[in-house]
């Protein structure tokens, strides 16, 4: 597109050929897509230098690049850090509607509750999977922990009874 723009400015003969190539490859749609995504993320200057930007602006640039790259798998590590409420809301909608597999690592429980469909938790060296939202995960974990607590209480009760029995020195073993 830039080569076409330079050629068009100079009224060079190759401008027409370059325009045909851009149209054939859908290049104008890419430009519109870039402008749309940048607008949604509040990135007004497409030619701005990233280095002097704030953390939130840099995060929005990174999100725009991610969206435009259309990956198969997305890994988001603390994606809501440095973002304002409007951008977080946009991100929630985008993640929820993304066709890509999305892995999210975050402490933002509200974000998790609104975007996840499945949770994987690494606990005691094993990976445990839970279907549903973060709230569903918490409810399921509470039930699991209660059941584990009852099982552990029964096991401890059995051990205590065995210990009492052993301390009585059963007569069958003394003869």
GROMACS .gro file of N, CA and C in nm, residues 40-42 60 63 83-92:
model
   45
   40UNK      N    1  -1.149   0.096   1.788
   40UNK     CA    2  -1.213   0.028   1.900
   40UNK      C    3  -1.126   0.033   2.025
   41UNK      N    4  -0.995   0.034   2.005
   41UNK     CA    5  -0.902   0.034   2.118
   41UNK      C    6  -0.854   0.175   2.154
   42UNK      N    7  -0.909   0.276   2.089
   42UNK     CA    8  -0.873   0.414   2.123
   42UNK      C    9  -0.734   0.453   2.077
   60UNK      N   10  -0.274  -0.162   2.466
   60UNK     CA   11  -0.374  -0.152   2.359
   60UNK      C   12  -0.311  -0.177   2.222
   63UNK      N   13  -0.267  -0.547   2.198
   63UNK     CA   14  -0.396  -0.611   2.172
   63UNK      C   15  -0.438  -0.594   2.026
   83UNK      N   16  -0.520  -0.140   3.180
   83UNK     CA   17  -0.628  -0.104   3.090
   83UNK      C   18  -0.739  -0.030   3.164
   84UNK      N   19  -0.801   0.066   3.095
   84UNK     CA   20  -0.916   0.135   3.153
   84UNK      C   21  -1.039   0.046   3.140
   85UNK      N   22  -1.146   0.086   3.207
   85UNK     CA   23  -1.268   0.004   3.213
   85UNK      C   24  -1.327  -0.021   3.074
   86UNK      N   25  -1.325   0.081   2.989
   86UNK     CA   26  -1.383   0.065   2.855
   86UNK      C   27  -1.304  -0.037   2.773
   87UNK      N   28  -1.171  -0.035   2.784
   87UNK     CA   29  -1.089  -0.130   2.709
   87UNK      C   30  -1.105  -0.271   2.765
   88UNK      N   31  -1.117  -0.283   2.897
   88UNK     CA   32  -1.141  -0.415   2.958
   88UNK      C   33  -1.274  -0.472   2.906
   89UNK      N   34  -1.374  -0.387   2.900
   89UNK     CA   35  -1.505  -0.431   2.850
   89UNK      C   36  -1.494  -0.476   2.704
   90UNK      N   37  -1.420  -0.400   2.624
   90UNK     CA   38  -1.400  -0.439   2.483
   90UNK      C   39  -1.328  -0.574   2.477
   91UNK      N   40  -1.223  -0.590   2.559
   91UNK     CA   41  -1.145  -0.714   2.560
   91UNK      C   42  -1.232  -0.833   2.600
   92UNK      N   43  -1.318  -0.815   2.699
   92UNK     CA   44  -1.408  -0.922   2.740
   92UNK      C   45  -1.494  -0.968   2.623
   0.00000   0.00000   0.00000
